[in-house]
XYZ file of C-alpha atoms in Angstrom:
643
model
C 1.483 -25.440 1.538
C -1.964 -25.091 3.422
C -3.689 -26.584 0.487
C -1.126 -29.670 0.262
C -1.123 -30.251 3.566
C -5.172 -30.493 3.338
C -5.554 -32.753 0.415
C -3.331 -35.077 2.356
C -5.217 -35.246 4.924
C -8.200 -35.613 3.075
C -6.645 -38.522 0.982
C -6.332 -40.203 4.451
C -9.639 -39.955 5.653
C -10.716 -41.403 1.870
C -8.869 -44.109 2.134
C -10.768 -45.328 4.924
C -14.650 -44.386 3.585
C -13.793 -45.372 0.282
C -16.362 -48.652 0.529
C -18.845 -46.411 1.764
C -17.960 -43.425 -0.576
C -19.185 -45.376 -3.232
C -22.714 -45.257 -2.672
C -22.077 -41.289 -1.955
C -20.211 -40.180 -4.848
C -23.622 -39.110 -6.796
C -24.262 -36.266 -4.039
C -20.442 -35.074 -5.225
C -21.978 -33.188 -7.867
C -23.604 -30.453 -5.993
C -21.030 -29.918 -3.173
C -18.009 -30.275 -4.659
C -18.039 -30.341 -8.780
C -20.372 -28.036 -8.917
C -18.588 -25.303 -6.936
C -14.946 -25.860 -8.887
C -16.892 -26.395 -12.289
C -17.837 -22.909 -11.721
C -14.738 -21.442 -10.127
C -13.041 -22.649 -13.123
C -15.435 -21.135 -15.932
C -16.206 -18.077 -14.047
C -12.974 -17.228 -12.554
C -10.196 -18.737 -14.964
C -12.304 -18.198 -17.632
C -12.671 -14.453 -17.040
C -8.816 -14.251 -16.432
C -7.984 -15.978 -19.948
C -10.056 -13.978 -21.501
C -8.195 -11.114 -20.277
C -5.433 -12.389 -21.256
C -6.249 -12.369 -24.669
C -7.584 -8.782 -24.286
C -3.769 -7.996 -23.126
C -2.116 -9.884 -25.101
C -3.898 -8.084 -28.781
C -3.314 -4.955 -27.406
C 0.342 -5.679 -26.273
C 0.848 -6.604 -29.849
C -0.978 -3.600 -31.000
C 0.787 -0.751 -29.017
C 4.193 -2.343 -29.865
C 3.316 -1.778 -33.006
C 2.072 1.754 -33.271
C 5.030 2.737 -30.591
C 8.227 1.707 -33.309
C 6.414 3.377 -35.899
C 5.395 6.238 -34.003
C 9.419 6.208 -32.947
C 10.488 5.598 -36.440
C 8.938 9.107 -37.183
C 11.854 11.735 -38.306
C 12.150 14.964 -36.092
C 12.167 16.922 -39.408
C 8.356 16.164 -40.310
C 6.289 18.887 -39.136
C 5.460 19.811 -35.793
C 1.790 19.428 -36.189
C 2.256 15.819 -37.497
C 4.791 14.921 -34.386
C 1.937 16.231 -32.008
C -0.801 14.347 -33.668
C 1.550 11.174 -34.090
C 2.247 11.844 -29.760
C -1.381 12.126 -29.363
C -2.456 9.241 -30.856
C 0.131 6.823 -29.383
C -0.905 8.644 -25.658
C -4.515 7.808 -26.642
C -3.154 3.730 -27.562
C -0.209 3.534 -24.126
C -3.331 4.755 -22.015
C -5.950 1.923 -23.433
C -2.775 -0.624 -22.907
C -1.799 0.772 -19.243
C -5.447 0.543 -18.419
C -5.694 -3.070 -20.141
C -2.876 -3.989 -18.292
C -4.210 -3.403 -15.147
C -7.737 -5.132 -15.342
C -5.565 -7.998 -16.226
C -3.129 -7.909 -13.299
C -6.166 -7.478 -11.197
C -8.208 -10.505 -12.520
C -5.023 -12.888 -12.152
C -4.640 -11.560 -8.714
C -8.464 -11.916 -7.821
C -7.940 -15.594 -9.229
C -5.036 -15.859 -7.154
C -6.463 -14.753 -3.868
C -10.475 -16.590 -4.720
C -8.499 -20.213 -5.130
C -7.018 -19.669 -1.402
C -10.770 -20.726 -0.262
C -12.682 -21.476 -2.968
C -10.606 -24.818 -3.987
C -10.375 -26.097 -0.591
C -13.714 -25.418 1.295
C -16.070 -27.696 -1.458
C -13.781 -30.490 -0.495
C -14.208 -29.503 3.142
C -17.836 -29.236 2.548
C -17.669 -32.806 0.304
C -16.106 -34.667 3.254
C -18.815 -32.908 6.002
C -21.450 -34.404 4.113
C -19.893 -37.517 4.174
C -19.811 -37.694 7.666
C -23.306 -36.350 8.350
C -24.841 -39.443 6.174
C -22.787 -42.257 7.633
C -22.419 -43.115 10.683
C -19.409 -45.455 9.846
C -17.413 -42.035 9.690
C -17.871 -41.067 13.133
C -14.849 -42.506 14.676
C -13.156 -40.996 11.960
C -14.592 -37.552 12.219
C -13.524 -37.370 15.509
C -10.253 -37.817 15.191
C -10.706 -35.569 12.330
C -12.538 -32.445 13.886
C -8.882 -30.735 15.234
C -7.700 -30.416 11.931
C -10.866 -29.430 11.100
C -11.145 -26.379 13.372
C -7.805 -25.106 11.924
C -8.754 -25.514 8.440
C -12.353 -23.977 9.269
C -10.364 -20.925 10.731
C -7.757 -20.664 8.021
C -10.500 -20.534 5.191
C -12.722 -17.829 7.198
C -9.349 -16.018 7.770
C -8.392 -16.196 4.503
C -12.040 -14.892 3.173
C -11.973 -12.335 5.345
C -9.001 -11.065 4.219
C -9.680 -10.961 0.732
C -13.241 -9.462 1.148
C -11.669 -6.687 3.387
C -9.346 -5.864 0.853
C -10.413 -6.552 -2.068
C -12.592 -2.799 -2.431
C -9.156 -1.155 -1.200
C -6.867 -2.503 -4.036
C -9.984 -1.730 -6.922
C -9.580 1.520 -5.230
C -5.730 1.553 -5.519
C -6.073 0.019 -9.092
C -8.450 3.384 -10.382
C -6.105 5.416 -8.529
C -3.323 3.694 -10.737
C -5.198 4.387 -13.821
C -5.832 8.143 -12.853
C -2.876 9.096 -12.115
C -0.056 6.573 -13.180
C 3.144 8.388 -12.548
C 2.474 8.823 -8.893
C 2.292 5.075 -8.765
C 5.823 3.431 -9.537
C 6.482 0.154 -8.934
C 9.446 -0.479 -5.985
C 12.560 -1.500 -7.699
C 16.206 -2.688 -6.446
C 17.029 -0.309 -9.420
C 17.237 3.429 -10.115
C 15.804 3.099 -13.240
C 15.248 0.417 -15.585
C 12.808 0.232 -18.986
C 12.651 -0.447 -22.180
C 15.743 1.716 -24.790
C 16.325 1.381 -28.028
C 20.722 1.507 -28.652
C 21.972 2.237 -31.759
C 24.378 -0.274 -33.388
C 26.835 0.209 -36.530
C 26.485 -2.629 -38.727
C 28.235 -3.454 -41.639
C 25.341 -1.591 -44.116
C 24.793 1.016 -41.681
C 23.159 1.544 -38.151
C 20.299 -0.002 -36.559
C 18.552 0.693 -33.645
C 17.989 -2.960 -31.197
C 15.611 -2.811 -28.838
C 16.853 -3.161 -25.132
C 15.620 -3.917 -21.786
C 18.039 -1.758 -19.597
C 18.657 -1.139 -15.863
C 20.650 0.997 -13.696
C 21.851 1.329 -10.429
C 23.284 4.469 -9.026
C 25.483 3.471 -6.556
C 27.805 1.332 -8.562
C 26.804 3.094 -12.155
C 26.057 -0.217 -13.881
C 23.893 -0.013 -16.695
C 22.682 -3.364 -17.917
C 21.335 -4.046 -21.479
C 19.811 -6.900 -22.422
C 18.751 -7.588 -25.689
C 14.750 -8.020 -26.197
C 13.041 -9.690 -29.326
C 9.441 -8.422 -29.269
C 8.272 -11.965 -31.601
C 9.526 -14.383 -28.903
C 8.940 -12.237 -26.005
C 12.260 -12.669 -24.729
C 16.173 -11.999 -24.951
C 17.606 -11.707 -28.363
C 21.279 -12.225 -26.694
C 23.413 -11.459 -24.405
C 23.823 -9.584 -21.537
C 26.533 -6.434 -21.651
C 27.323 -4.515 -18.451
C 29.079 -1.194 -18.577
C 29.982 1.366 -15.953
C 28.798 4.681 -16.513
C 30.665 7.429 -16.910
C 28.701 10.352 -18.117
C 25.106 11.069 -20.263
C 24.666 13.804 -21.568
C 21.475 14.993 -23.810
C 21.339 14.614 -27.344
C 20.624 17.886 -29.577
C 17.364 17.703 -31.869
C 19.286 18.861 -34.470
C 22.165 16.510 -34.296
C 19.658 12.992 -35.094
C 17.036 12.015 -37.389
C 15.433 10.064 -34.397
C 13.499 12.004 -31.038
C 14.271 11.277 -27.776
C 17.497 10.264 -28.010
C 21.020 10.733 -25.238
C 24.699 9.693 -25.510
C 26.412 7.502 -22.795
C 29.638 7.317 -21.960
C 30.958 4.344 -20.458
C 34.582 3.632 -18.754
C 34.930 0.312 -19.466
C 33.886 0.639 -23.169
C 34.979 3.031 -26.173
C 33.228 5.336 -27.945
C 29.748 6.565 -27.285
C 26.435 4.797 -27.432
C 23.389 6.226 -28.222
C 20.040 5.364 -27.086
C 16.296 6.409 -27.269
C 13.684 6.454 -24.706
C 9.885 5.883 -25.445
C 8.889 9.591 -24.730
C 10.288 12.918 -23.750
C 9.606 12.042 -19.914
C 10.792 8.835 -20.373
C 14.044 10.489 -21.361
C 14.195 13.153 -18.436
C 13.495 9.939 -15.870
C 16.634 8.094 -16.980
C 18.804 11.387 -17.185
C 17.682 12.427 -13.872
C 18.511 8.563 -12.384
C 22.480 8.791 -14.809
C 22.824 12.938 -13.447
C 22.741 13.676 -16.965
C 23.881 16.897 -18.643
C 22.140 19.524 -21.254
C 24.419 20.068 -24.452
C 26.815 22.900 -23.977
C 25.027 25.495 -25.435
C 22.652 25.299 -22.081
C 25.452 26.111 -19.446
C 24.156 29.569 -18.232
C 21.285 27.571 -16.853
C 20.179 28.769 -13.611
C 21.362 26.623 -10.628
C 17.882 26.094 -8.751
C 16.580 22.792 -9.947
C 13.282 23.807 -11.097
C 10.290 21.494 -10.734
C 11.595 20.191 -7.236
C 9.409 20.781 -4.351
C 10.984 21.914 -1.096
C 10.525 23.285 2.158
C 12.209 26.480 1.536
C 10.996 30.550 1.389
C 9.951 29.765 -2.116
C 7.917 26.589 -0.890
C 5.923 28.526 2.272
C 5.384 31.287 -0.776
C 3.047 28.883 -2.905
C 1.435 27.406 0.245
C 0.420 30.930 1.676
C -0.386 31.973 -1.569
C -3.035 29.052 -2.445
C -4.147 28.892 1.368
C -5.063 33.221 1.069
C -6.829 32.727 -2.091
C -8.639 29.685 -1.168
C -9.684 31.946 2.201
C -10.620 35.045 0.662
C -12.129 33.363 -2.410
C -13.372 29.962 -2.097
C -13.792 29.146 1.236
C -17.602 28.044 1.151
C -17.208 25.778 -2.267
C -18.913 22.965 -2.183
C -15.941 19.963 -1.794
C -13.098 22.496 -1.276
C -10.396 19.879 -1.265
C -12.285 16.861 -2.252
C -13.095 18.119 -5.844
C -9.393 18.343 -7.903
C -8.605 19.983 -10.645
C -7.952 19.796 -14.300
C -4.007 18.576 -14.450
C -3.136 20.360 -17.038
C -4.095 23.390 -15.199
C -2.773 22.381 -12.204
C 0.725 22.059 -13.271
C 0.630 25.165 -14.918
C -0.349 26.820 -12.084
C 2.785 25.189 -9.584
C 5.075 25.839 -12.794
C 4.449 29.746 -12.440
C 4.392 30.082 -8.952
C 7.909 27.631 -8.713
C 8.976 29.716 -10.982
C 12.428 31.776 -8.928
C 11.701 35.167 -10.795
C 7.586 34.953 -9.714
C 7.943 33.530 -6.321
C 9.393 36.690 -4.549
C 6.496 38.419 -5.591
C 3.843 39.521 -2.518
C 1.813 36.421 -0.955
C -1.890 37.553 -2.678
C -0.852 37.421 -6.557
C -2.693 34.193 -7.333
C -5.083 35.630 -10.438
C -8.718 35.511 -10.420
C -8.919 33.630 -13.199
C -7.558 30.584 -11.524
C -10.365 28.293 -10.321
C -10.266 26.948 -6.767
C -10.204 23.516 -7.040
C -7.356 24.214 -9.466
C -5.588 26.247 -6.519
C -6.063 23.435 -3.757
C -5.315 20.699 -6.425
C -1.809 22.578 -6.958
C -1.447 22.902 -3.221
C -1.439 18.747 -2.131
C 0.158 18.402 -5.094
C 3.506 20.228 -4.141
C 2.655 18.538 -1.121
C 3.251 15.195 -2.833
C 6.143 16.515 -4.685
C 7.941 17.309 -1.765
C 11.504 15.055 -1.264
C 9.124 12.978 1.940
C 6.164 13.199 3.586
C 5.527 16.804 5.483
C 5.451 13.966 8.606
C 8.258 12.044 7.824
C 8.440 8.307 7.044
C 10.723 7.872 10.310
C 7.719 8.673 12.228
C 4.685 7.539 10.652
C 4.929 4.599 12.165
C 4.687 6.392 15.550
C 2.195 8.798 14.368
C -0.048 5.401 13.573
C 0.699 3.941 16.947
C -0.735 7.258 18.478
C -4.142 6.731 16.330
C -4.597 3.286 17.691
C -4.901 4.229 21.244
C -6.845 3.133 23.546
C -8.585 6.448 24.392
C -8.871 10.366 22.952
C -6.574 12.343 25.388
C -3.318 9.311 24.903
C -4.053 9.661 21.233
C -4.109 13.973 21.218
C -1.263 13.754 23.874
C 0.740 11.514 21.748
C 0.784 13.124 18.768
C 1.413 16.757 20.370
C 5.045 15.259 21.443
C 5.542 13.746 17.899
C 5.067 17.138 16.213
C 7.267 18.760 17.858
C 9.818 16.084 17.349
C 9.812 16.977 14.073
C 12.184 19.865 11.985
C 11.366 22.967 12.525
C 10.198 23.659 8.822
C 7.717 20.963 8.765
C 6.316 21.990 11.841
C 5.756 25.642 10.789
C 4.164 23.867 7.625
C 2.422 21.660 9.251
C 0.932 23.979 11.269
C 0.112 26.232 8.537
C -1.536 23.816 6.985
C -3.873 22.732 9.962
C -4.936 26.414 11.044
C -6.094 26.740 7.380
C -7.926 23.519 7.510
C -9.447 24.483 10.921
C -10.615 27.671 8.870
C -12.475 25.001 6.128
C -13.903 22.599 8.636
C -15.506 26.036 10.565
C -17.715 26.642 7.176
C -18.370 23.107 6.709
C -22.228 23.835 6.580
C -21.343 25.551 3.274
C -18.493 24.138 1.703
C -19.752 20.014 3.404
C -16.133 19.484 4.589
C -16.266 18.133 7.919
C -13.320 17.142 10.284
C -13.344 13.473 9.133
C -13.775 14.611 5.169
C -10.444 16.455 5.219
C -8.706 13.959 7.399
C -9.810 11.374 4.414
C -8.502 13.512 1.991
C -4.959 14.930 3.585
C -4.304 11.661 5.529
C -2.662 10.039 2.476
C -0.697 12.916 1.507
C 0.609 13.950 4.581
C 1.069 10.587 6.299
C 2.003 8.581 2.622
C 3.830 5.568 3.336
C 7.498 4.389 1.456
C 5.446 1.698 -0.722
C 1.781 1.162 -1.535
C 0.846 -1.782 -0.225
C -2.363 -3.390 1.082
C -1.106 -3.283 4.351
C -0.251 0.314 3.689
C -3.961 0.995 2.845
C -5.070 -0.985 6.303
C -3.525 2.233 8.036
C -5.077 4.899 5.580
C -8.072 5.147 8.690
C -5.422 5.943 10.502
C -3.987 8.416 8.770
C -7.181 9.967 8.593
C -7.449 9.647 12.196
C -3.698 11.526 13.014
C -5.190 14.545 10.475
C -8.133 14.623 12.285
C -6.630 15.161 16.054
C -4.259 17.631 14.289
C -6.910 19.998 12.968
C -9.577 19.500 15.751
C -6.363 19.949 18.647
C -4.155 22.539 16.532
C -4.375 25.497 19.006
C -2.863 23.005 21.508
C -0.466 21.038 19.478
C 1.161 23.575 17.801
C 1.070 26.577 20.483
C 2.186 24.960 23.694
C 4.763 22.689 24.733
C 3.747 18.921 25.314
C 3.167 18.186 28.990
C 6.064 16.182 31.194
C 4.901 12.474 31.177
C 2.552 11.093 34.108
C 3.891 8.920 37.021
C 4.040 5.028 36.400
C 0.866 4.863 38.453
C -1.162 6.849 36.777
C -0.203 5.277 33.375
C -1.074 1.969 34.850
C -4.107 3.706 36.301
C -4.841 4.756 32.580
C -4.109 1.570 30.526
C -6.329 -0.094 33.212
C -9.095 1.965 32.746
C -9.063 1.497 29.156
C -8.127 -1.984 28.525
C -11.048 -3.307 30.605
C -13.200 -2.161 27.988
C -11.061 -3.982 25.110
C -10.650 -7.880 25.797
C -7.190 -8.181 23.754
C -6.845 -9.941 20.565
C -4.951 -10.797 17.438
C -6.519 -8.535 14.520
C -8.002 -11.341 13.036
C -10.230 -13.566 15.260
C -11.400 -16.772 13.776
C -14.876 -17.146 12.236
C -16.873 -20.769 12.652
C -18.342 -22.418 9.296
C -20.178 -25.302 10.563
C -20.878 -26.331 14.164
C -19.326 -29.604 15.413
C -20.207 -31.432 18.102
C -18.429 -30.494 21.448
C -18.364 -33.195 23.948
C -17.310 -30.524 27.550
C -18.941 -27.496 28.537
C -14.898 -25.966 27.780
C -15.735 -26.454 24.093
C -18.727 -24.679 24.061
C -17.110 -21.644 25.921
C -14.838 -22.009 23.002
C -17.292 -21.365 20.424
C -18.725 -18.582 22.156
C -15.258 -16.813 22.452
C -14.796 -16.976 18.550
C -18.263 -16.314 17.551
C -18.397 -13.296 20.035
C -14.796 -12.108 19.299
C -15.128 -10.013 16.194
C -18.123 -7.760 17.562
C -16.290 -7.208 20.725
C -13.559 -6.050 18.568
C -15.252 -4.058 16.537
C -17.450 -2.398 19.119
C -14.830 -1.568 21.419
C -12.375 0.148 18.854
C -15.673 2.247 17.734
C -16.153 3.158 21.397
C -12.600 3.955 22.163
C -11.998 6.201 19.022
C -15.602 8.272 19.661
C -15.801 8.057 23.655
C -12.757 8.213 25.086
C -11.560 9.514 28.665
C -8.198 7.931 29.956
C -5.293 9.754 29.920
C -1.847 8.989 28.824
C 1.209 11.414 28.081
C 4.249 10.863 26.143
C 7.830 10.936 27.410
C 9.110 13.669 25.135
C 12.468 12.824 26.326
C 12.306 8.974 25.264
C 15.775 7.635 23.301
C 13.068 4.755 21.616
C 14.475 4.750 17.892
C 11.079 3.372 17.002
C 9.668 6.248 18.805
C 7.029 4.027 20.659
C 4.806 5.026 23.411
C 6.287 4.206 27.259
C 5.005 0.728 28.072
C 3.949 0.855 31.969
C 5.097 -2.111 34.110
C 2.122 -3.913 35.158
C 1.500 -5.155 38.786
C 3.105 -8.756 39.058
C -0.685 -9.810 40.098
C -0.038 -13.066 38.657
C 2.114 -16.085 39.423
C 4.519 -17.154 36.511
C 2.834 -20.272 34.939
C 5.010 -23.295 33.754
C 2.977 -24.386 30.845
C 0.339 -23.047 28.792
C -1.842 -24.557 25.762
C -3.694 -22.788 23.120
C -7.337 -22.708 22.594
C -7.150 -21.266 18.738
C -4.259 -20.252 16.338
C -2.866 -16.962 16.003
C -0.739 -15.036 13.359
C 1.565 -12.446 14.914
C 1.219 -9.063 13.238
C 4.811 -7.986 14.435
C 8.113 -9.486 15.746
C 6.727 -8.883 19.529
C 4.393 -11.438 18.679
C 4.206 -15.065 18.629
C 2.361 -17.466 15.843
C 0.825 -20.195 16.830
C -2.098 -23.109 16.190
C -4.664 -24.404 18.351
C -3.394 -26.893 20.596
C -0.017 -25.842 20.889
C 2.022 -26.066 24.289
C 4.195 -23.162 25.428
C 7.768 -24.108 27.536
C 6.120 -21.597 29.641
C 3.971 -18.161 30.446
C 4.813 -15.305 32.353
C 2.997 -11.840 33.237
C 3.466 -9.193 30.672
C 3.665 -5.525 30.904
C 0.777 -5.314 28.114
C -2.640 -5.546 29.932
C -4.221 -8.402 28.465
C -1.482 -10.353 27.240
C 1.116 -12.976 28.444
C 4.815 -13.671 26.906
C 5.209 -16.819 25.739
C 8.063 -18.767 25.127
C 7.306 -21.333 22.148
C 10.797 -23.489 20.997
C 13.148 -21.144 22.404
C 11.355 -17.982 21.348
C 9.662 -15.300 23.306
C 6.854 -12.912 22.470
C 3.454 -11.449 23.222
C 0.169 -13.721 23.266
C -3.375 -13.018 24.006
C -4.237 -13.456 27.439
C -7.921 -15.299 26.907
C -6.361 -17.606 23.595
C -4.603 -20.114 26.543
C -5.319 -22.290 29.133
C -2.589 -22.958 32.021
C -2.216 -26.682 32.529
């Protein structure tokens, strides 16, 4: 929409230079086809040729996967694991594939936001830097300017702040690809193959299925892998059981009977691998064959915050102390997988776990022992802090100053449940223990806050704006192990007086000029015509360092204080909001200097040059509430002028 909106203007201002454009065009070369001529060869054609790269090896694991499945179960066992090692070897090259390709189209995606649009901005500044016929015009032009100007930077910015953070996420995708699933409406979905009886016999059709657990639909729809699409139609059922099928009872591997109400008979279908298999029978509450009912109720494999779960923490946290503490990147270093899971299946294990707290072998490495501890901390059900208040937990890290933040989180631990409080602290008196030797083992404060952050704080869905709050996740684990005698051994304090709080907010917001996260960037200077559009320029050239510098200053040196009201009913959990002294007069009307995006719904979006109905005082020091078309919300204080 932004870049319609600007090629329409630009058509306009054309339309009017077009008898002096003519004597301009051959400087077009160097600011504007010069710029997209090489946008188009380096950046498209990077992404088609990944493309091709995707599409040969889509064609060539499809391939080895349906002959790998057509294998019979009765070859023998060292030609099915040599068969299952080479097709791992050809699904990892294609998962990996996959990814640099989503990533290029993406990059493409994100570099055509800015790079299409600024060489015509730049195109149409030269234009009016040459001829002085365009100066009327460039007047009228220079509002629509500024916005554009700002929407590029913002746009830039954006992409070059994030762009290391999702390669990051992308490795991390290719490292470890189960732990990164994508968010689906459904509980499972993927590709089966169904056996049908035909007329000469039975074949097996290829399928792309979903399911949803609440109303037990399974969809199948059929997929032809030489058109790349659906090979007919649709077919619904309603589940109704699924139950395992026995190796010996079918030629073909990885195979499991449905029953369905609304249909006779049983179908059969087969997943691409044996985990493949366990996913969708774990997502239909499948059964084992009947010869398996004596199998012990516990559901093995599941982490949980239970005797048997404080067992294997103690038990990796003792052997880590007595053993390992001084390693060089305790923590930061992981361990082989293989290894690790071995380790968490023996001590998950029901008939190992009651066994004394010090039986973790010799023979197991330490980074093996500390990979296996996050990890059944990342197999656990949630988050040891809870999704319900990691939002909170983040609003605590981005106070203004060091005792809000520590006092803060102290009353949202002990809002949570009791277990993940005893595990929590657990957990932070043994990291206090690592961070003591960090001459020896180089794991500071901040490097274990980088490295449990994520797995303690993890959010719902990976997202970019997820990894914007990883700092502060780091941040929360920080205060936690720095502050644990105090958090986790005395009771949070009764909240302060409304005049302290004010007194405290004060103190630190007059070291933080308030702003929207993003403050706008200049790219070229235009002429101002008042000494109120200078000021202007000053404000958004100056804006970003103040930023920047004051959030450094306020995480590091720090000395208001602010304490929570432990007996708050906020749902959201947020932090008491003092009322600020009515100092100032309601204003009627308002107009903006420069656009804003609002972050959240207390917030109001805007562009420069818009009028507000009107502007009152707000409780938030440094900002106003606006109302904009019959909608109220938070703006920044210094981004108006009162008419």
């Amino acid at each position: 929409m932004c870049i319609a909106k600007s090629l329409q203007e630009f058509a306009t201002v054309l339309r009017n230079l077009e008898d002096e454009r003519i004597r301009m065009i051959e400087n077009a070369s160097d600011v504007l086809i010069t710029p997209l001529e090489k946008f188009r060869k380096e950046q498209i054609g990077a992404a088609k040729e990944a493309k091709k790269k995707y599409d040969k090896e889509t064609e060539k694991y499809c391939g080895i996967l349906e002959k790998h499945l057509n294998l019979s179960s009765k070859k023998k066992e060292s030609q099915l694991q040599e068969a299952d090692s080479q097709v791992d070897l050809v699904r990892q090259h294609f998962y990996e594939v996959s990814l640099e390709y989503v990533f290029k189209v993406q990059e493409v995606q994100e570099r055509k936001m800015f790079e299409f649009v600024e060489p015509l901005l730049a195109f149409l500044q030269g234009l009016f830097t040459f001829y002085h016929h365009g100066y009327e015009l460039a007047k009228d032009f220079s509002d629509f300017k500024m916005q554009l100007t700002i929407s590029i930077q913002n746009t830039r910015n954006r992409f070059e702040g994030t762009r290391s953070e999702v390669e990051s996420l992308m490795k991390k995708m290719k490292e470890n690809p189960l732990e990164h699933k994508t968010i689906s409406p459904y509980t499972m979905e993927g590709y089966l193959y169904v056996q049908e009886k035909r007329h000469f016999g039975t074949s097996w059709v290829k399928h792309y299925c979903t399911y949803q657990r609440d109303s037990k639909q399974i969809t199948m729809v059929p997929f032809d892998q030489k058109s790349g699409g659906k090979g007919g139609e649709d077919e619904s059922v309603t589940l109704k059981s699924c139950t395992r099928r026995k190796t010996d009872s079918i030629e073909k591997r990885f195979c499991f009977d449905v029953e369905a109400v609304d249909r006779p008979g049983v179908i059969t279908m087969q997943a691409l691998s044996e985990e493949d298999r366990r996913l969708w029978m774990e997502a239909m509450d499948g059964r084992e064959p009947v010869y398996n009912s004596n199998k012990d109720s516990q559901s093995e494999g599941t982490a949980q915050l239970d005797s048997i779960g404080f067992s294997i923490i103690r038990k990796c946290i003792h052997a880590v102390e007595t053993r390992g503490i001084n390693e060089q990147g305790l923590y930061r270093i992981v361990g082989v997988n293989s290894r690790v899971q071995k380790l968490l299946s023996v001590l998950m294990d029901p008939k190992t776990a009651s066994e004394t707290e010090t039986d973790i072998c010799a023979e197991w490495e330490i980074k093996t022992i500390t990979s296996a501890l996050k990890t059944y901390l990342r197999m656990l059900p949630g988050p040891l802090m809870m999704y319900q208040f990691q939002r909170s937990f983040i609003k605590a890290a981005k106070l203004e100053n060091q005792e809000s933040r520590v006092s803060e989180i102290h009353s949202l631990v002990h809002r949570l449940p009791e277990k993940n409080r005893q595990m929590l602290q657990l957990l932070m008196n043994h990291l206090a223990n690592v961070a003591n030797n960090h001459k020896q083992n180089l794991m500071t404060v901040a490097n274990l806050g980088v490295v449990f952050g994520p797995t303690l704080l993890r959010p719902q869905e990976e997202t970019v704006a997820a990894i914007m709050d990883i700092k502060f996740q780091n941040i929360v684990i920080e205060i936690l192990i720095e502050n644990h005698d105090k958090i986790f051994n005395t009771v949070p304090d009764m909240p302060l007086t409304n005049a302290q709080l004010h007194l405290s907010r004060k103190k630190s917001s007059d070291s933080k000029p308030p702003s929207c996260s993003e403050r706008p960037l200049t790219l070229f200077h235009a002429m101002q015509s008042t000494e109120k559009q200078e000021q202007r320029n000053s404000i958004i050239n100056s804006s970003l360092e103040s930023v920047v510098s004051s959030n450094a200053n306020s995480i590091l040196n720090s000395s208001s204080s602010l304490q929570p009201n432990m007996n708050s009913s906020d749902p959201d959990l947020d932090v008491l909001k003092p009322t600020r002294p009515n100092s100032l007069t309601p204003f009627r009307k308002a107009k903006a200097l420069y656009a804003c995006k609002a972050e959240h719904d207390s917030e109001l979006s805007f562009s420069a040059g818009t009028v507000f109905d009107s502007v009152h005082p707000s409780q938030e020091p440094g900002w106003l509430e606006g109302t904009l078309n019959g909608k109220t919300g938070l703006i920044p204080e210094n981004y108006v002028e009162f008419l």
